[in-house]
mmCIF file of C-alpha atoms and ligand atoms in Angstrom:
data_model
loop_
_atom_site.group_PDB
_atom_site.id
_atom_site.type_symbol
_atom_site.label_atom_id
_atom_site.label_comp_id
_atom_site.label_asym_id
_atom_site.label_seq_id
_atom_site.Cartn_x
_atom_site.Cartn_y
_atom_site.Cartn_z
ATOM 1 C CA MET A 51 0.026 0.036 0.020
ATOM 2 C CA ASP A 52 1.068 3.421 -0.814
ATOM 3 C CA ALA A 53 1.128 5.471 2.432
ATOM 4 C CA THR A 54 1.356 8.944 0.805
ATOM 5 C CA PRO A 55 -2.028 10.607 0.365
ATOM 6 C CA PRO A 56 -3.142 11.144 -3.294
ATOM 7 C CA LEU A 57 -2.346 14.463 -4.939
ATOM 8 C CA LEU A 58 -5.968 15.026 -5.989
ATOM 9 C CA GLN A 59 -9.064 13.613 -4.254
ATOM 10 C CA VAL A 60 -12.439 14.355 -5.759
ATOM 11 C CA GLU A 61 -15.349 13.409 -3.479
ATOM 12 C CA ASP A 62 -18.920 13.188 -4.559
ATOM 13 C CA LEU A 63 -18.530 16.214 -6.894
ATOM 14 C CA GLN A 64 -21.735 17.795 -8.089
ATOM 15 C CA THR A 65 -22.071 20.556 -10.598
ATOM 16 C CA HIS A 66 -25.602 21.589 -11.484
ATOM 17 C CA PHE A 67 -26.711 24.343 -13.824
ATOM 18 C CA ASP A 68 -29.859 26.365 -13.265
ATOM 19 C CA LEU A 69 -31.283 26.731 -16.663
ATOM 20 C CA PRO A 70 -34.677 28.042 -17.938
ATOM 21 C CA GLN A 71 -35.777 24.450 -18.665
ATOM 22 C CA GLY A 72 -34.837 23.223 -15.288
ATOM 23 C CA VAL A 73 -31.715 22.044 -13.306
ATOM 24 C CA LEU A 74 -29.240 20.225 -15.439
ATOM 25 C CA ARG A 75 -26.983 17.715 -13.574
ATOM 26 C CA ALA A 76 -23.848 18.042 -15.612
ATOM 27 C CA VAL A 77 -21.693 16.279 -12.993
ATOM 28 C CA ASP A 78 -23.658 14.239 -10.500
ATOM 29 C CA GLY A 79 -21.607 12.596 -7.794
ATOM 30 C CA VAL A 80 -18.155 11.934 -9.214
ATOM 31 C CA SER A 81 -15.386 10.578 -6.898
ATOM 32 C CA PHE A 82 -11.792 9.523 -7.783
ATOM 33 C CA THR A 83 -8.252 9.988 -6.476
ATOM 34 C CA LEU A 84 -5.041 10.585 -8.518
ATOM 35 C CA SER A 85 -1.463 10.230 -7.315
ATOM 36 C CA ALA A 86 1.666 12.169 -8.535
ATOM 37 C CA GLY A 87 3.078 10.837 -11.663
ATOM 38 C CA ARG A 88 -0.108 8.967 -12.625
ATOM 39 C CA THR A 89 -2.506 9.456 -15.471
ATOM 40 C CA LEU A 90 -6.327 9.077 -15.178
ATOM 41 C CA GLY A 91 -8.133 8.815 -18.533
ATOM 42 C CA VAL A 92 -11.711 10.147 -18.602
ATOM 43 C CA VAL A 93 -13.818 8.845 -21.440
ATOM 44 C CA GLY A 94 -17.465 8.973 -22.369
ATOM 45 C CA GLU A 95 -19.689 10.138 -25.244
ATOM 46 C CA SER A 96 -20.141 13.835 -25.927
ATOM 47 C CA GLY A 97 -22.321 15.514 -23.268
ATOM 48 C CA SER A 98 -21.405 13.043 -20.462
ATOM 49 C CA GLY A 99 -19.884 15.753 -18.333
ATOM 50 C CA LYS A 100 -16.204 15.396 -18.910
ATOM 51 C CA SER A 101 -15.422 19.108 -19.612
ATOM 52 C CA VAL A 102 -17.662 20.226 -16.767
ATOM 53 C CA LEU A 103 -15.804 17.931 -14.494
ATOM 54 C CA ALA A 104 -12.516 19.342 -15.555
ATOM 55 C CA ARG A 105 -13.757 22.913 -15.077
ATOM 56 C CA SER A 106 -15.174 22.057 -11.665
ATOM 57 C CA ILE A 107 -11.881 20.846 -10.485
ATOM 58 C CA ILE A 108 -10.044 24.144 -11.280
ATOM 59 C CA GLY A 109 -13.169 26.306 -10.336
ATOM 60 C CA LEU A 110 -13.952 27.832 -13.623
ATOM 61 C CA LEU A 111 -17.674 27.550 -14.042
ATOM 62 C CA PRO A 112 -20.303 29.973 -15.277
ATOM 63 C CA ALA A 113 -21.222 32.057 -12.231
ATOM 64 C CA ASP A 114 -24.643 32.995 -13.646
ATOM 65 C CA ARG A 115 -26.047 29.530 -13.597
ATOM 66 C CA THR A 116 -23.939 27.248 -11.445
ATOM 67 C CA LEU A 117 -25.793 26.149 -8.360
ATOM 68 C CA THR A 118 -23.755 25.925 -5.087
ATOM 69 C CA PRO A 119 -21.442 22.988 -5.984
ATOM 70 C CA GLY A 120 -21.609 19.819 -3.774
ATOM 71 C CA GLY A 121 -18.647 17.629 -2.806
ATOM 72 C CA ARG A 122 -15.012 18.251 -2.209
ATOM 73 C CA VAL A 123 -11.991 18.759 -4.398
ATOM 74 C CA VAL A 124 -8.917 18.147 -2.191
ATOM 75 C CA PHE A 125 -5.571 19.041 -3.881
ATOM 76 C CA ASP A 126 -2.412 18.467 -1.902
ATOM 77 C CA GLY A 127 -4.397 18.477 1.334
ATOM 78 C CA ARG A 128 -6.317 21.628 0.717
ATOM 79 C CA ASP A 129 -10.036 21.655 -0.206
ATOM 80 C CA LEU A 130 -10.024 23.945 -3.262
ATOM 81 C CA ARG A 131 -13.734 24.695 -2.822
ATOM 82 C CA GLN A 132 -12.830 26.644 0.396
ATOM 83 C CA LEU A 133 -10.306 28.985 -1.374
ATOM 84 C CA GLY A 134 -11.226 32.468 -2.433
ATOM 85 C CA GLU A 135 -10.870 33.622 -6.053
ATOM 86 C CA ALA A 136 -7.430 35.134 -5.439
ATOM 87 C CA GLU A 137 -6.038 32.005 -3.895
ATOM 88 C CA MET A 138 -7.552 29.944 -6.576
ATOM 89 C CA ARG A 139 -5.915 32.020 -9.226
ATOM 90 C CA GLN A 140 -2.564 31.180 -7.679
ATOM 91 C CA VAL A 141 -3.339 27.483 -7.733
ATOM 92 C CA ARG A 142 -4.466 27.649 -11.321
ATOM 93 C CA GLY A 143 -1.579 27.889 -13.650
ATOM 94 C CA ARG A 144 1.052 27.446 -11.058
ATOM 95 C CA GLN A 145 0.028 24.104 -9.446
ATOM 96 C CA ILE A 146 -2.785 22.896 -11.655
ATOM 97 C CA ALA A 147 -2.737 23.633 -15.373
ATOM 98 C CA MET A 148 -5.460 23.044 -17.788
ATOM 99 C CA ILE A 149 -5.394 22.557 -21.541
ATOM 100 C CA PHE A 150 -8.793 23.427 -22.843
ATOM 101 C CA GLN A 151 -10.754 21.495 -25.443
ATOM 102 C CA ASP A 152 -10.313 24.314 -28.020
ATOM 103 C CA PRO A 153 -6.643 25.400 -28.058
ATOM 104 C CA LEU A 154 -7.135 28.386 -30.421
ATOM 105 C CA THR A 155 -9.515 30.203 -28.121
ATOM 106 C CA SER A 156 -7.081 29.894 -25.262
ATOM 107 C CA LEU A 157 -4.390 31.781 -27.188
ATOM 108 C CA ASN A 158 -4.352 35.557 -27.316
ATOM 109 C CA PRO A 159 -4.524 36.737 -30.971
ATOM 110 C CA VAL A 160 -2.865 40.094 -30.302
ATOM 111 C CA LEU A 161 0.172 38.980 -28.323
ATOM 112 C CA THR A 162 3.149 37.121 -29.702
ATOM 113 C CA ILE A 163 3.383 33.582 -28.295
ATOM 114 C CA GLY A 164 6.646 34.561 -26.475
ATOM 115 C CA ARG A 165 4.769 37.383 -24.628
ATOM 116 C CA GLN A 166 2.001 35.070 -23.654
ATOM 117 C CA ILE A 167 4.381 32.669 -22.011
ATOM 118 C CA GLU A 168 6.276 35.520 -20.362
ATOM 119 C CA GLN A 169 2.977 36.877 -18.869
ATOM 120 C CA VAL A 170 2.319 33.441 -17.311
ATOM 121 C CA LEU A 171 5.829 33.251 -15.886
ATOM 122 C CA ARG A 172 5.734 36.735 -14.523
ATOM 123 C CA GLN A 173 2.389 36.215 -12.935
ATOM 124 C CA HIS A 174 3.426 33.089 -11.054
ATOM 125 C CA THR A 175 7.233 33.412 -10.485
ATOM 126 C CA ASP A 176 9.478 36.151 -9.614
ATOM 127 C CA LEU A 177 11.528 35.979 -12.835
ATOM 128 C CA SER A 178 12.683 39.256 -14.266
ATOM 129 C CA SER A 179 11.185 40.151 -17.631
ATOM 130 C CA LYS A 180 14.500 39.341 -19.293
ATOM 131 C CA ALA A 181 14.734 36.012 -17.711
ATOM 132 C CA ALA A 182 11.024 35.179 -18.449
ATOM 133 C CA ALA A 183 11.737 35.998 -22.112
ATOM 134 C CA GLU A 184 14.621 33.575 -22.101
ATOM 135 C CA ARG A 185 12.584 30.918 -20.287
ATOM 136 C CA ALA A 186 9.794 31.270 -22.810
ATOM 137 C CA VAL A 187 12.207 30.419 -25.726
ATOM 138 C CA GLU A 188 13.396 27.468 -23.695
ATOM 139 C CA LEU A 189 9.862 26.304 -23.176
ATOM 140 C CA LEU A 190 9.136 26.562 -26.907
ATOM 141 C CA ASP A 191 12.226 24.459 -27.579
ATOM 142 C CA GLU A 192 11.185 21.960 -24.866
ATOM 143 C CA VAL A 193 7.827 21.327 -26.612
ATOM 144 C CA GLY A 194 9.574 20.721 -29.887
ATOM 145 C CA ILE A 195 8.957 24.071 -31.735
ATOM 146 C CA PRO A 196 11.776 24.480 -34.262
ATOM 147 C CA ASP A 197 13.631 27.766 -34.305
ATOM 148 C CA PRO A 198 12.012 28.854 -30.996
ATOM 149 C CA ARG A 199 13.656 32.226 -30.753
ATOM 150 C CA GLN A 200 12.089 33.299 -34.098
ATOM 151 C CA ARG A 201 8.762 31.588 -33.224
ATOM 152 C CA ALA A 202 8.515 33.404 -29.941
ATOM 153 C CA ARG A 203 7.976 36.647 -31.967
ATOM 154 C CA GLU A 204 5.106 35.361 -33.963
ATOM 155 C CA TYR A 205 1.348 35.221 -33.477
ATOM 156 C CA ALA A 206 -0.737 32.039 -32.972
ATOM 157 C CA HIS A 207 -2.712 32.490 -36.154
ATOM 158 C CA ARG A 208 0.314 32.027 -38.223
ATOM 159 C CA MET A 209 0.981 28.494 -36.879
ATOM 160 C CA SER A 210 -0.433 25.180 -37.757
ATOM 161 C CA GLY A 211 -2.834 23.303 -35.414
ATOM 162 C CA GLY A 212 -0.106 21.055 -34.097
ATOM 163 C CA MET A 213 2.353 23.937 -33.408
ATOM 164 C CA ARG A 214 -0.422 25.960 -31.620
ATOM 165 C CA GLN A 215 -1.104 22.888 -29.428
ATOM 166 C CA ARG A 216 2.530 22.761 -28.623
ATOM 167 C CA VAL A 217 2.350 26.433 -27.572
ATOM 168 C CA VAL A 218 -0.678 25.720 -25.446
ATOM 169 C CA ILE A 219 1.252 22.842 -23.691
ATOM 170 C CA ALA A 220 4.239 25.194 -23.208
ATOM 171 C CA ILE A 221 1.975 27.723 -21.552
ATOM 172 C CA ALA A 222 0.383 25.013 -19.387
ATOM 173 C CA LEU A 223 3.739 23.663 -18.313
ATOM 174 C CA ALA A 224 5.498 26.984 -17.892
ATOM 175 C CA CYS A 225 5.308 26.823 -14.126
ATOM 176 C CA LYS A 226 5.854 23.037 -13.868
ATOM 177 C CA PRO A 227 2.370 22.303 -12.442
ATOM 178 C CA ARG A 228 1.855 19.237 -10.324
ATOM 179 C CA LEU A 229 -1.401 18.423 -12.095
ATOM 180 C CA LEU A 230 -2.308 18.809 -15.687
ATOM 181 C CA ILE A 231 -5.844 18.561 -16.870
ATOM 182 C CA ALA A 232 -5.891 18.028 -20.612
ATOM 183 C CA ASP A 233 -9.394 18.188 -22.211
ATOM 184 C CA GLU A 234 -9.275 16.328 -25.571
ATOM 185 C CA PRO A 235 -5.809 17.743 -26.318
ATOM 186 C CA THR A 236 -5.299 15.967 -29.545
ATOM 187 C CA THR A 237 -8.872 15.742 -30.955
ATOM 188 C CA ALA A 238 -8.446 18.369 -33.551
ATOM 189 C CA LEU A 239 -5.107 17.123 -34.837
ATOM 190 C CA ASP A 240 -4.205 14.526 -37.439
ATOM 191 C CA VAL A 241 -2.918 11.135 -36.319
ATOM 192 C CA THR A 242 0.835 11.795 -36.758
ATOM 193 C CA VAL A 243 0.701 15.118 -34.964
ATOM 194 C CA GLN A 244 -1.512 13.554 -32.233
ATOM 195 C CA ALA A 245 1.084 10.860 -31.737
ATOM 196 C CA GLN A 246 3.865 13.566 -31.386
ATOM 197 C CA ILE A 247 1.807 15.497 -28.840
ATOM 198 C CA LEU A 248 0.984 12.501 -26.727
ATOM 199 C CA GLU A 249 4.703 11.495 -26.720
ATOM 200 C CA LEU A 250 5.614 15.008 -25.665
ATOM 201 C CA LEU A 251 3.002 14.994 -22.895
ATOM 202 C CA ARG A 252 4.409 11.725 -21.637
ATOM 203 C CA ARG A 253 7.877 12.870 -21.652
ATOM 204 C CA LEU A 254 7.232 16.106 -19.813
ATOM 205 C CA GLN A 255 5.162 14.172 -17.331
ATOM 206 C CA ASP A 256 7.968 11.762 -16.646
ATOM 207 C CA ALA A 257 10.357 14.648 -16.154
ATOM 208 C CA HIS A 258 8.329 16.389 -13.529
ATOM 209 C CA GLN A 259 6.368 13.462 -11.943
ATOM 210 C CA MET A 260 3.313 15.505 -13.009
ATOM 211 C CA ALA A 261 -0.175 13.976 -12.408
ATOM 212 C CA MET A 262 -2.567 14.101 -15.428
ATOM 213 C CA VAL A 263 -6.273 13.872 -16.101
ATOM 214 C CA LEU A 264 -6.558 13.119 -19.824
ATOM 215 C CA ILE A 265 -10.071 13.525 -21.257
ATOM 216 C CA THR A 266 -10.409 11.886 -24.572
ATOM 217 C CA HIS A 267 -12.853 10.281 -26.915
ATOM 218 C CA ASN A 268 -10.183 7.987 -28.094
ATOM 219 C CA LEU A 269 -9.878 4.522 -26.461
ATOM 220 C CA GLY A 270 -6.546 3.929 -28.216
ATOM 221 C CA VAL A 271 -5.171 7.043 -26.506
ATOM 222 C CA VAL A 272 -6.448 5.687 -23.145
ATOM 223 C CA ALA A 273 -4.732 2.332 -23.677
ATOM 224 C CA GLU A 274 -1.475 4.006 -24.618
ATOM 225 C CA MET A 275 -1.405 6.819 -22.162
ATOM 226 C CA CYS A 276 -3.336 6.088 -18.966
ATOM 227 C CA ASP A 277 -2.758 4.066 -15.842
ATOM 228 C CA ASP A 278 -6.449 4.279 -14.715
ATOM 229 C CA VAL A 279 -9.548 5.137 -16.536
ATOM 230 C CA ALA A 280 -12.955 6.516 -15.519
ATOM 231 C CA VAL A 281 -15.882 5.950 -17.865
ATOM 232 C CA MET A 282 -18.504 8.697 -17.622
ATOM 233 C CA TYR A 283 -22.053 8.541 -18.604
ATOM 234 C CA ALA A 284 -24.751 11.113 -17.883
ATOM 235 C CA GLY A 285 -22.694 13.078 -15.372
ATOM 236 C CA ARG A 286 -21.505 10.052 -13.413
ATOM 237 C CA VAL A 287 -18.648 7.597 -13.263
ATOM 238 C CA VAL A 288 -20.112 4.195 -14.208
ATOM 239 C CA GLU A 289 -16.922 2.315 -14.218
ATOM 240 C CA ARG A 290 -13.397 2.887 -13.206
ATOM 241 C CA GLY A 291 -10.134 0.946 -12.580
ATOM 242 C CA PRO A 292 -6.677 0.167 -14.057
ATOM 243 C CA VAL A 293 -6.782 0.660 -17.814
ATOM 244 C CA ALA A 294 -5.723 -2.917 -18.807
ATOM 245 C CA ALA A 295 -8.434 -4.520 -16.599
ATOM 246 C CA VAL A 296 -11.196 -2.173 -17.668
ATOM 247 C CA LEU A 297 -10.459 -2.280 -21.364
ATOM 248 C CA GLN A 298 -9.839 -6.004 -21.483
ATOM 249 C CA ARG A 299 -12.707 -7.100 -19.210
ATOM 250 C CA PRO A 300 -15.292 -4.233 -18.906
ATOM 251 C CA ARG A 301 -18.073 -5.137 -16.439
ATOM 252 C CA MET A 302 -20.475 -2.192 -16.771
ATOM 253 C CA ARG A 303 -22.608 -2.614 -19.829
ATOM 254 C CA TYR A 304 -21.945 0.874 -21.193
ATOM 255 C CA THR A 305 -18.220 0.342 -21.144
ATOM 256 C CA GLN A 306 -18.721 -2.959 -22.872
ATOM 257 C CA ALA A 307 -20.799 -1.420 -25.550
ATOM 258 C CA LEU A 308 -18.090 1.300 -26.187
ATOM 259 C CA LEU A 309 -15.441 -1.353 -26.571
ATOM 260 C CA GLU A 310 -17.404 -3.929 -28.565
ATOM 261 C CA SER A 311 -17.806 -1.536 -31.381
ATOM 262 C CA VAL A 312 -14.099 -1.034 -31.673
ATOM 263 C CA PRO A 313 -12.858 -4.077 -33.653
ATOM 264 C CA SER A 314 -9.500 -4.370 -32.105
ATOM 265 C CA MET A 315 -7.437 -2.124 -29.861
ATOM 266 C CA THR A 316 -4.267 -3.051 -31.780
ATOM 267 C CA ALA A 317 -5.808 -2.981 -35.247
ATOM 268 C CA ALA A 318 -7.414 0.438 -34.604
ATOM 269 C CA PRO A 319 -5.131 2.314 -32.077
ATOM 270 C CA HIS A 320 -6.739 5.609 -33.125
ATOM 271 C CA ALA A 321 -10.327 4.535 -33.439
ATOM 272 C CA ARG A 322 -12.748 7.040 -32.055
ATOM 273 C CA LEU A 323 -15.550 6.194 -29.775
ATOM 274 C CA PRO A 324 -18.170 4.407 -31.828
ATOM 275 C CA VAL A 325 -21.759 5.416 -31.886
ATOM 276 C CA ILE A 326 -24.069 3.407 -29.630
ATOM 277 C CA GLU A 327 -27.534 3.244 -30.703
ATOM 278 C CA GLY A 328 -29.841 5.766 -29.092
ATOM 279 C CA ALA A 329 -28.993 9.008 -27.458
ATOM 280 C CA PRO A 330 -27.698 9.892 -23.927
ATOM 281 C CA PRO A 331 -30.413 10.987 -21.531
ATOM 282 C CA ASP A 332 -31.649 14.498 -20.973
ATOM 283 C CA LEU A 333 -29.710 15.670 -17.916
ATOM 284 C CA VAL A 334 -32.619 17.951 -16.799
ATOM 285 C CA HIS A 335 -34.954 14.923 -16.609
ATOM 286 C CA PRO A 336 -32.689 11.946 -16.033
ATOM 287 C CA PRO A 337 -34.238 8.529 -15.974
ATOM 288 C CA ALA A 338 -35.077 7.079 -12.631
ATOM 289 C CA GLY A 339 -32.835 4.022 -12.628
ATOM 290 C CA CYS A 340 -29.619 3.343 -14.477
ATOM 291 C CA SER A 341 -29.180 6.168 -16.988
ATOM 292 C CA PHE A 342 -27.953 3.713 -19.602
ATOM 293 C CA ALA A 343 -30.845 1.401 -19.152
ATOM 294 C CA PRO A 344 -32.953 2.794 -21.991
ATOM 295 C CA ARG A 345 -30.091 1.979 -24.537
ATOM 296 C CA CYS A 346 -28.815 -1.226 -22.931
ATOM 297 C CA ARG A 347 -29.623 -4.570 -24.485
ATOM 298 C CA HIS A 348 -29.000 -6.339 -21.165
ATOM 299 C CA ALA A 349 -31.291 -4.251 -19.118
ATOM 300 C CA VAL A 350 -33.851 -5.978 -16.834
ATOM 301 C CA GLU A 351 -36.862 -4.437 -15.230
ATOM 302 C CA ASN A 352 -35.018 -3.293 -12.049
ATOM 303 C CA CYS A 353 -32.448 -1.346 -14.179
ATOM 304 C CA SER A 354 -35.092 1.381 -15.015
ATOM 305 C CA ALA A 355 -36.428 1.478 -11.565
ATOM 306 C CA GLN A 356 -33.317 1.730 -9.264
ATOM 307 C CA ARG A 357 -29.998 3.372 -9.951
ATOM 308 C CA PRO A 358 -27.044 0.928 -9.485
ATOM 309 C CA PRO A 359 -24.454 2.284 -7.157
ATOM 310 C CA LEU A 360 -20.748 2.531 -8.099
ATOM 311 C CA THR A 361 -19.571 -0.560 -6.169
ATOM 312 C CA GLY A 362 -16.035 -1.644 -5.575
ATOM 313 C CA ALA A 363 -15.026 -4.953 -7.339
ATOM 314 C CA GLY A 364 -11.472 -5.439 -6.060
ATOM 315 C CA GLU A 365 -8.199 -4.543 -7.649
ATOM 316 C CA GLY A 366 -9.059 -0.931 -7.683
ATOM 317 C CA ARG A 367 -12.060 -1.512 -9.907
ATOM 318 C CA ALA A 368 -15.533 -0.312 -9.497
ATOM 319 C CA PHE A 369 -18.652 -0.262 -11.631
ATOM 320 C CA ALA A 370 -22.330 0.680 -11.494
ATOM 321 C CA CYS A 371 -24.430 -2.116 -13.153
ATOM 322 C CA TRP A 372 -27.234 -4.457 -12.068
ATOM 323 C CA VAL A 373 -26.452 -6.973 -14.761
ATOM 324 C CA PRO A 374 -22.600 -6.723 -15.205
ATOM 325 C CA ALA A 375 -20.678 -8.683 -17.866
ATOM 326 C CA PRO A 376 -19.204 -11.806 -16.375
ATOM 327 C CA GLN A 377 -15.846 -11.342 -14.674
ATOM 328 C CA PHE A 378 -14.226 -14.013 -16.735
ATOM 329 C CA GLN A 379 -14.959 -14.808 -20.336
ATOM 330 C CA GLU A 380 -16.961 -17.976 -20.588
ATOM 331 C CA ALA A 381 -15.073 -20.555 -22.769
HETATM 332 N N1 ADP B 18 -21.938 26.572 -19.478
HETATM 333 C C1 ADP B 18 -22.874 25.577 -19.620
HETATM 334 N N2 ADP B 18 -24.273 26.057 -19.441
HETATM 335 C C2 ADP B 18 -25.281 25.119 -19.467
HETATM 336 N N3 ADP B 18 -25.127 23.825 -19.728
HETATM 337 C C3 ADP B 18 -23.829 23.367 -19.887
HETATM 338 C C4 ADP B 18 -22.701 24.221 -19.773
HETATM 339 N N4 ADP B 18 -21.603 23.532 -20.082
HETATM 340 C C5 ADP B 18 -22.013 22.258 -20.257
HETATM 341 N N5 ADP B 18 -23.267 22.113 -20.141
HETATM 342 C C6 ADP B 18 -24.015 20.911 -20.254
HETATM 343 O O1 ADP B 18 -23.510 19.965 -19.357
HETATM 344 C C7 ADP B 18 -23.540 18.725 -19.910
HETATM 345 C C8 ADP B 18 -22.085 18.163 -19.870
HETATM 346 O O2 ADP B 18 -21.372 18.838 -20.814
HETATM 347 P P1 ADP B 18 -19.799 18.625 -21.099
HETATM 348 O O3 ADP B 18 -19.082 18.452 -19.760
HETATM 349 O O4 ADP B 18 -19.290 19.693 -21.972
HETATM 350 O O5 ADP B 18 -19.735 17.254 -21.871
HETATM 351 P P2 ADP B 18 -18.458 16.492 -22.517
HETATM 352 O O6 ADP B 18 -17.329 17.269 -22.236
HETATM 353 O O7 ADP B 18 -18.469 15.097 -21.835
HETATM 354 O O8 ADP B 18 -18.902 16.356 -23.996
HETATM 355 C C9 ADP B 18 -24.094 18.826 -21.279
HETATM 356 O O9 ADP B 18 -25.516 18.483 -21.127
HETATM 357 C C10 ADP B 18 -24.026 20.189 -21.612
HETATM 358 O O10 ADP B 18 -24.982 20.705 -22.453
HETATM 359 MG MG1 MG B 19 -15.916 18.150 -23.575
#
């Protein structure tokens, strides 16, 4: 047993939005822990609450509609929910960095990329402006941008998608965060560039023992990059555990459905999540029982009446299902 407490502990996190049509339960009771140097993959169809989960952890939610959040986010022993906005700003960027789903919108169009990195460094460290400018060039070099001194003087719109994503990563990693939350960091990129960016993330992670939450649609990316995986559906984690176990022997029927439609993890390492028949539920009026029951071909009567709890299954695994797939493949 590892005696050191995990770096990040998310406990029964709830993020609900107050909308004209009712209360939308975007994240509805998510718990997990993450230790230094480890990577947790978060997968699930579009709309399952992955991005809202990420934003909830770093406290960037729309103030006009977010209801008082439930649960705890304990980072390095501190409950982030108890911090004021000024303290939280210090944590963000310096200790926890986030790569947002859309890299272009997180870059400033009117500042050179060098200046943008310098700003982050000046905000969070006591480097002089000269030292920050030097460090910015080093960072661009570290993320594999050729001719970094020249590139530092350019603007984001002149760069390719892959180069921009490297800049975003350089900004995220400028202060050597202890936790990186990456929301679909390679979704917009072609397969070759995607592989390079993932390799880069892995290398930088190893160098700093950084923990990572990697949100992705891509099960191949999970298999390659992650230690553990959490499968989200309708705002909840419906299965989690070590990657190999979950991907090879899924128990929850939604995980199984996701995996079944991928012909082979090795034959299709970059296969995207397949489409499962039917649509995810309306999160304003979620079904009473298991939220996957209406689409599940294994569902029995009880499934639409009672919600299955996320229950531990040994070896760090847990799943929420009344009719789980068998633990061992029948011969
Ligand atoms: N700012 C917002 N205001 C209202 N609803 C939102 C907002 N952001 C996300 N949602 C809703 O929360 C749910 C989860 O969204 P999201 O976390 O973006 O899903 P994912 O990242 O898994 O595709 C969706 O139903 C989405 O429409
Ligand atoms: Mg998202």
